[in-house]
Amino acid sequence: MRPFDLAVIFAYLAAVTWFGASFREKQKSLKDYFLGGRTAPWWAIALSIVSAETSTLTIIGTPPLAYAGSYVFLQVVFGYLLARVVISTIFLPRYFEGQIFTAYELMQRRFGPRVRKVTSAIFLVTRSLAEGVRVFAISIVVSIILHTGGLVSILVIVALTLFYTFEGGMTAVIWTDVIQMGMYVLGAGISFFVLLGKIPGGWAHVVDVASAAGKFQVFDFHWSWTAPYTIWAGLIGGCFLTTASHGTDQLVVQRLLAAQSEKQSRLALFSSWIVIFIQFSLFLTIGVMLWVFQNGKTYSKDQLDRLYPSFIWDSLPAGIAGLAMAAIIAAAMANLSAALNSLASATVVDFYQPLTRARHSAAHYLRVSRLATVFWGCVLAAIAMVASHWGSVLESGLSIASVTLGILLGVFLLGVLTRRPGQDAAVAGVVAGSVVMLWVKFATKIPFTWWVLIGASVTFGIALLASFVLPRERKPA
């Protein structure tokens, strides 16, 4: 135990929890609770998107990719940029036609209530599983600090985050995201310079040794269906992955909908990519520096996930180590709060409100939204407890999302690009996409970077074909 570092961490946790909860008085309706009243500036939403896109998985899972390999993961990040072009062109104009709270309301406009419920249910299952992995990832950090078991670590983080999300809603999510993103970037910057100071010869030595070992390789132009990080898997797979995650996943779409206008939403989306690129480059560089510092020592996958947080706790000076660890915990809390709010929004807006025919008061739906937030907090804690058996935290989180994000993207593209297919055809596409993706995950060696493309293509294609076989349906009112 290191009292000063622990004091820094606990002081941060207490401060951010109080700050998030202080927004309670501004929560009067679903628009306030789920969209922050659409008052947040574009730059705050951009940083909030970054927090959603990175999380603890990035912080502890990205350095090992460079430690065991090189910079080839950046090829996926270039695909993220292409995706933002697609989203701003195809999806954003549709989302800002009238006021909607979830991405899946758009599916009801186009197909009908059945497709809305199916797509929202897919989101609920996928996001809860992927977020459970992220909660487990932060338990690794907390266990290093407190020497506690995974259960205690998980419950501490979930309870604190649940408290301020329950109270402050989306406004708390966005503004705590801004603070916490600044925290973990600061922590990474401090780690970079401290680590550099521990390497004899400094940056010149890092460049000499890492260059000779091919650690700075960014592009891999060879074609392969089994290699996850080639230029083709990065640009195409990364584009489809982010188009799905940022264009159809309520976790990010909710942030885009919280902007004051379509123009500000687009500005937030593109500016977030610049920060994302810098962040991934920084964490990959830390991974290369750790490899040089450790003289290329080989570790298992589980050990690699603990490598960066262990270095921080064991090697950084007192106080700075606490600050850097608080930064990692900050990233987890930021992402967890957003997940809780988005899961609650889909539950209430897509299922409970239509079930009750919106006949209750705004205060009633606000109470139900808070209860839904608590429910999902319990679910995520339970999933996190079994996530330790799912392998590398970064790739586990990305691969879980990739299984169903392609199906969602296929349905959304069907909705915005075609007019003929109706509800039955869309559901047929979802069923076909689900079957194929289960086969791809469990019976092939195709890496997760291709999964969204495959899922979207199958779902879109089968639904389009089914529309020529199934009876034409009337467009929903």
XYZ file of C-alpha atoms in Angstrom:
477
model
C 0.000 0.000 0.000
C 1.238 3.509 -0.852
C -0.763 6.013 1.229
C -0.079 9.132 -0.830
C -0.959 7.467 -4.145
C -4.082 5.937 -2.632
C -5.078 9.361 -1.289
C -4.737 10.855 -4.790
C -6.893 8.090 -6.295
C -9.607 8.271 -3.647
C -9.688 12.075 -3.803
C -10.189 11.912 -7.572
C -12.938 9.279 -7.319
C -14.771 11.310 -4.684
C -14.440 14.553 -6.669
C -15.651 13.173 -9.995
C -18.555 11.348 -8.344
C -19.660 14.554 -6.611
C -19.243 16.547 -9.835
C -21.363 14.145 -11.872
C -24.092 13.960 -9.243
C -24.287 17.776 -9.079
C -26.230 17.801 -12.379
C -29.267 16.145 -10.775
C -31.315 19.346 -10.539
C -31.167 19.833 -14.330
C -32.901 16.492 -15.016
C -36.592 17.233 -15.646
C -37.458 15.063 -18.668
C -36.183 12.286 -20.920
C -34.627 14.916 -23.182
C -32.600 16.202 -20.236
C -31.688 12.755 -18.909
C -30.781 11.080 -22.221
C -29.709 14.008 -24.448
C -28.452 16.524 -21.894
C -31.134 18.947 -23.057
C -29.119 19.319 -26.298
C -27.082 22.123 -24.723
C -23.538 20.660 -24.784
C -21.013 22.377 -27.122
C -19.524 20.405 -30.010
C -16.037 20.196 -28.496
C -17.368 18.609 -25.295
C -19.306 16.053 -27.353
C -16.151 15.363 -29.404
C -14.166 14.584 -26.269
C -17.062 12.495 -24.976
C -16.994 10.482 -28.226
C -13.266 9.935 -27.710
C -13.935 8.645 -24.198
C -16.512 6.231 -25.602
C -14.146 5.086 -28.354
C -11.081 4.526 -26.176
C -11.880 3.368 -22.619
C -9.661 1.321 -20.346
C -9.353 -1.325 -23.067
C -7.348 1.168 -25.102
C -5.164 2.247 -22.217
C -4.136 -1.184 -20.985
C -4.769 -3.140 -24.201
C -3.079 -0.987 -26.872
C 0.520 -0.882 -25.497
C 0.694 -4.727 -25.606
C -0.165 -4.665 -29.331
C 3.014 -2.664 -30.020
C 5.009 -4.516 -27.360
C 4.305 -7.858 -29.057
C 4.115 -6.424 -32.597
C 4.304 -2.974 -34.150
C 2.195 0.064 -35.128
C 0.045 -1.878 -37.627
C -3.063 -1.311 -35.482
C -3.052 2.303 -36.753
C -4.310 0.983 -40.097
C -7.645 0.332 -38.368
C -7.659 3.940 -37.114
C -7.414 5.215 -40.716
C -10.559 3.173 -41.380
C -12.202 5.095 -38.534
C -11.798 8.288 -40.573
C -13.472 6.824 -43.661
C -16.347 5.728 -41.457
C -16.919 9.263 -40.237
C -17.380 10.395 -43.834
C -20.011 7.700 -44.365
C -21.838 8.479 -41.117
C -21.962 12.229 -41.716
C -23.256 11.677 -45.257
C -25.789 8.882 -44.750
C -26.908 8.750 -41.121
C -26.628 12.197 -39.529
C -29.183 13.901 -41.826
C -31.724 11.180 -40.955
C -31.067 11.444 -37.217
C -31.757 15.162 -37.198
C -35.105 14.879 -38.996
C -37.315 15.636 -36.007
C -36.425 14.738 -32.418
C -35.457 11.178 -31.585
C -33.804 9.750 -28.471
C -32.349 6.475 -29.797
C -30.908 5.300 -33.094
C -33.564 2.605 -33.305
C -36.452 5.041 -33.567
C -35.152 5.638 -37.095
C -35.811 1.960 -37.840
C -39.452 2.329 -36.760
C -39.880 5.247 -39.146
C -38.595 3.159 -42.029
C -39.796 -0.371 -41.253
C -42.071 -0.426 -38.220
C -42.017 -1.238 -34.489
C -40.867 -4.847 -34.860
C -37.557 -3.930 -36.506
C -37.043 -1.151 -33.976
C -37.345 -3.656 -31.120
C -35.111 -6.219 -32.825
C -32.302 -3.725 -33.489
C -32.586 -2.210 -30.017
C -32.474 -5.677 -28.433
C -29.323 -6.496 -30.415
C -27.755 -3.311 -29.064
C -28.715 -4.158 -25.471
C -27.161 -7.617 -25.650
C -24.010 -6.538 -27.484
C -23.317 -3.427 -25.440
C -23.831 -5.193 -22.125
C -21.409 -7.986 -23.079
C -18.769 -5.618 -24.483
C -19.083 -3.264 -21.507
C -18.767 -6.182 -19.119
C -15.314 -6.825 -20.601
C -14.411 -3.180 -20.042
C -15.506 -3.354 -16.410
C -13.331 -6.439 -15.964
C -10.420 -4.540 -17.532
C -10.571 -1.856 -14.870
C -10.759 -4.501 -12.146
C -7.242 -5.487 -13.250
C -6.028 -1.983 -12.420
C -7.886 -1.767 -9.108
C -6.606 -5.186 -8.033
C -3.027 -4.050 -8.727
C -3.558 -0.987 -6.534
C -5.521 -2.489 -3.630
C -4.496 -6.158 -3.933
C -8.173 -7.031 -3.863
C -10.014 -9.766 -5.691
C -11.865 -9.092 -8.915
C -15.292 -8.990 -7.222
C -14.443 -6.125 -4.855
C -12.706 -4.175 -7.628
C -15.694 -4.510 -9.942
C -18.245 -3.518 -7.297
C -16.295 -0.400 -6.252
C -16.094 1.014 -9.788
C -19.658 0.105 -10.764
C -21.120 1.571 -7.551
C -19.332 4.916 -7.870
C -20.117 5.323 -11.564
C -23.704 4.188 -11.116
C -24.259 6.853 -8.448
C -23.418 9.883 -10.565
C -24.969 8.463 -13.748
C -28.180 7.737 -11.827
C -28.262 11.321 -10.588
C -26.882 13.397 -13.470
C -27.911 11.585 -16.660
C -26.340 12.446 -20.028
C -25.203 15.900 -18.887
C -23.098 14.250 -16.191
C -21.824 11.702 -18.729
C -20.603 14.325 -21.189
C -18.933 16.668 -18.705
C -17.310 13.936 -16.631
C -16.080 12.474 -19.952
C -14.339 15.784 -20.681
C -12.595 15.800 -17.306
C -11.715 12.126 -17.366
C -10.383 12.196 -20.912
C -8.057 15.001 -19.897
C -6.992 12.921 -16.914
C -6.001 9.801 -18.803
C -4.211 11.726 -21.562
C -2.264 13.550 -18.856
C -1.499 10.234 -17.182
C -0.237 8.755 -20.453
C 1.910 11.825 -21.110
C 3.496 11.592 -17.667
C 4.105 7.854 -18.143
C 5.760 8.552 -21.511
C 8.315 10.965 -20.065
C 9.008 8.931 -16.931
C 9.522 5.787 -18.998
C 11.745 7.672 -21.436
C 13.886 8.845 -18.530
C 14.400 5.246 -17.400
C 15.749 4.108 -20.782
C 19.536 4.670 -21.128
C 20.161 6.696 -24.267
C 16.653 8.164 -24.265
C 14.553 8.509 -27.406
C 17.488 7.984 -29.789
C 18.096 4.553 -28.254
C 14.395 3.682 -28.506
C 14.377 4.576 -32.203
C 17.565 2.611 -32.960
C 16.489 -0.574 -31.188
C 12.810 -0.472 -32.188
C 13.553 0.365 -35.831
C 15.904 -2.588 -36.137
C 13.145 -4.867 -34.828
C 10.492 -3.405 -37.181
C 8.466 -1.961 -34.298
C 7.591 1.246 -36.168
C 5.948 -0.528 -39.102
C 2.531 1.016 -39.782
C 1.430 -0.407 -43.136
C 1.117 -4.036 -44.188
C -0.013 -4.303 -47.812
C -0.223 -8.081 -48.162
C -3.675 -9.639 -48.603
C -4.905 -12.072 -45.967
C -8.266 -13.220 -44.614
C -6.636 -14.333 -41.355
C -4.285 -11.433 -40.474
C -6.227 -8.815 -38.450
C -3.961 -5.826 -39.155
C -3.317 -5.310 -42.868
C -4.052 -2.128 -44.812
C -7.095 -3.820 -46.362
C -8.473 -5.126 -43.070
C -7.711 -1.753 -41.489
C -9.304 0.533 -44.064
C -12.235 -1.677 -45.054
C -12.771 -3.494 -41.760
C -12.099 -0.397 -39.658
C -14.481 1.641 -41.792
C -17.302 -0.867 -41.443
C -16.620 -1.374 -37.726
C -16.789 2.349 -36.937
C -19.700 3.031 -39.288
C -21.579 0.441 -37.274
C -20.371 1.511 -33.817
C -20.767 5.262 -34.411
C -23.731 5.144 -36.774
C -25.951 2.423 -35.249
C -24.744 1.832 -31.676
C -26.697 3.916 -29.171
C -23.554 4.441 -27.056
C -22.129 6.906 -29.613
C -25.290 7.879 -31.500
C -26.716 9.234 -28.249
C -23.799 11.666 -28.046
C -24.314 12.751 -31.657
C -28.004 13.337 -30.958
C -27.084 15.479 -27.939
C -25.500 18.136 -30.194
C -27.290 21.426 -30.728
C -27.515 20.895 -34.499
C -26.518 18.525 -37.298
C -23.589 20.801 -38.172
C -22.231 20.709 -34.615
C -22.738 16.945 -34.469
C -20.676 16.536 -37.657
C -17.950 18.837 -36.304
C -17.782 16.819 -33.081
C -17.556 13.564 -35.030
C -14.636 14.590 -37.257
C -12.652 16.428 -34.600
C -12.879 13.377 -32.359
C -10.891 11.381 -34.939
C -7.888 13.698 -34.610
C -7.781 13.070 -30.874
C -8.287 9.330 -31.401
C -5.345 9.127 -33.795
C -3.055 10.981 -31.382
C -4.176 8.780 -28.492
C -3.607 5.467 -30.243
C -0.205 6.670 -31.466
C 0.755 7.635 -27.919
C -0.268 4.316 -26.375
C 1.435 2.310 -29.144
C 4.594 4.355 -28.569
C 4.426 3.546 -24.851
C 4.177 -0.133 -25.811
C 7.317 0.110 -27.951
C 9.162 1.940 -25.167
C 8.152 -0.751 -22.667
C 9.539 -3.370 -25.063
C 12.870 -1.531 -25.177
C 12.832 -1.004 -21.395
C 12.164 -4.721 -20.808
C 14.823 -5.752 -23.358
C 12.240 -7.597 -25.429
C 11.163 -9.953 -22.650
C 8.322 -12.285 -23.681
C 5.025 -12.340 -21.767
C 1.763 -14.284 -21.971
C -1.426 -12.470 -23.067
C -2.649 -12.104 -19.487
C 0.704 -10.706 -18.386
C 0.729 -8.250 -21.298
C -2.597 -6.761 -20.181
C -1.068 -6.076 -16.752
C 2.224 -4.753 -18.122
C 1.434 -1.028 -18.469
C -0.576 -0.558 -15.234
C 2.056 -2.576 -13.341
C 4.812 -0.317 -14.698
C 2.904 2.766 -13.572
C 2.338 1.469 -10.062
C 5.815 0.019 -9.578
C 8.004 2.573 -11.366
C 6.433 6.025 -11.206
C 7.210 8.347 -8.266
C 4.739 8.638 -5.386
C 1.814 10.866 -6.251
C 2.476 10.616 -9.987
C 1.696 6.893 -9.889
C -1.558 7.674 -8.103
C -2.401 10.325 -10.691
C -1.687 7.952 -13.595
C -3.732 5.152 -12.031
C -6.566 7.575 -11.333
C -6.393 8.462 -15.034
C -6.916 4.827 -16.069
C -9.809 4.466 -13.646
C -11.192 7.729 -15.055
C -11.372 6.219 -18.531
C -13.296 3.239 -17.200
C -15.781 5.375 -15.300
C -16.328 7.614 -18.336
C -17.153 4.707 -20.580
C -19.202 2.853 -18.013
C -21.358 5.909 -17.282
C -22.089 6.341 -20.987
C -22.955 2.670 -21.365
C -25.337 2.774 -18.410
C -27.113 5.835 -19.799
C -27.370 4.442 -23.335
C -28.626 1.043 -22.137
C -31.223 2.769 -19.996
C -32.301 5.006 -22.889
C -32.843 2.063 -25.243
C -34.720 0.142 -22.540
C -37.093 2.981 -21.671
C -37.556 4.690 -25.052
C -37.641 1.604 -27.288
C -39.470 -0.829 -24.992
C -41.101 0.620 -21.862
C -42.509 3.837 -23.310
C -44.172 2.133 -26.344
C -45.496 -0.610 -24.024
C -47.200 1.997 -21.818
C -48.243 4.040 -24.900
C -46.444 7.088 -23.431
C -49.441 7.783 -21.185
C -47.448 8.557 -18.040
C -45.906 11.837 -16.919
C -42.369 13.001 -17.653
C -41.521 12.513 -13.966
C -42.641 8.877 -14.147
C -40.428 8.077 -17.139
C -37.526 9.864 -15.465
C -37.921 7.599 -12.393
C -38.107 4.500 -14.586
C -34.982 5.660 -16.464
C -33.056 5.875 -13.196
C -34.248 2.404 -12.172
C -33.176 1.059 -15.580
C -29.736 2.598 -14.978
C -29.440 0.656 -11.697
C -30.614 -2.556 -13.373
C -27.968 -2.341 -16.082
C -25.288 -1.534 -13.511
C -26.033 -4.862 -11.823
C -26.012 -6.688 -15.175
C -22.625 -5.252 -16.191
C -21.094 -6.146 -12.833
C -22.292 -9.734 -13.253
C -20.885 -10.001 -16.787
C -17.541 -8.552 -15.662
C -17.178 -11.332 -13.119
C -17.060 -13.986 -15.851
C -15.150 -11.926 -18.452
C -11.739 -12.968 -17.091
C -11.951 -16.134 -19.182
C -12.395 -14.338 -22.532
C -8.740 -13.645 -23.452
C -7.071 -10.311 -24.339
C -9.247 -7.478 -23.036
C -8.853 -5.174 -26.053
C -9.503 -7.799 -28.704
C -12.267 -9.441 -26.620
C -14.133 -6.149 -26.379
C -13.757 -5.367 -30.066
C -14.643 -8.890 -31.219
C -17.816 -9.101 -29.101
C -19.082 -5.857 -30.596
C -18.065 -6.926 -34.098
C -20.284 -10.039 -34.023
C -23.537 -8.066 -34.029
C -22.551 -4.575 -35.167
C -22.448 -5.809 -38.760
C -26.027 -7.046 -38.457
C -27.127 -3.666 -37.136
C -25.256 -1.848 -39.895
C -26.839 -4.068 -42.538
C -30.344 -3.220 -41.312
C -29.580 0.503 -41.062
C -28.112 0.612 -44.572
C -31.153 -1.277 -45.807
C -33.345 1.353 -44.201
C -31.598 4.433 -45.576
C -30.499 3.154 -49.000
C -33.526 1.119 -50.154
C -37.312 1.470 -50.281
C -38.628 -1.950 -51.274
C -37.736 -4.201 -48.266
C -40.245 -4.175 -45.396
C -40.256 -5.500 -41.834
C -40.379 -9.200 -42.739
C -37.482 -8.864 -45.175
C -35.423 -6.935 -42.620
C -36.042 -9.568 -39.936
C -35.075 -12.305 -42.428
C -31.817 -10.467 -43.031
C -31.156 -10.235 -39.282
C -31.727 -13.976 -38.829
C -29.439 -14.835 -41.748
C -26.772 -12.410 -40.539
C -26.904 -13.892 -37.026
C -26.456 -17.450 -38.291
C -23.530 -16.522 -40.529
C -21.787 -14.486 -37.811
C -22.031 -17.320 -35.296
C -20.426 -19.575 -37.887
C -17.692 -17.019 -38.626
C -16.865 -16.566 -34.932
C -16.836 -20.195 -33.848
C -15.954 -22.134 -37.005
C -13.457 -19.962 -38.918
C -10.171 -18.150 -38.343
C -11.342 -14.924 -39.973
C -10.199 -12.055 -37.657
C -12.673 -9.656 -36.054
C -11.608 -6.795 -38.334
C -13.612 -8.427 -41.159
C -16.680 -9.415 -39.125
C -18.690 -6.204 -39.485
C -18.255 -6.211 -43.266
C -19.398 -9.844 -43.460
C -22.358 -9.332 -41.116
C -23.514 -6.171 -42.880
C -23.204 -7.710 -46.364
C -25.123 -10.873 -45.470
C -27.864 -9.014 -43.598
C -28.320 -6.421 -46.347
C -28.113 -8.943 -49.196
C -30.491 -11.544 -47.760
C -33.023 -8.877 -46.748
C -32.939 -7.384 -50.238
C -33.427 -10.814 -51.852
C -36.203 -11.668 -49.384
C -38.070 -8.497 -50.370
C -38.595 -9.977 -53.846
C -40.065 -13.177 -52.395
C -42.102 -11.934 -49.439
C -45.345 -9.981 -49.979
C -44.970 -6.217 -50.233
C -45.758 -4.491 -46.959
C -47.376 -1.160 -46.456
C -45.069 1.508 -45.090
C -45.659 1.994 -41.361
C -47.549 5.069 -40.290
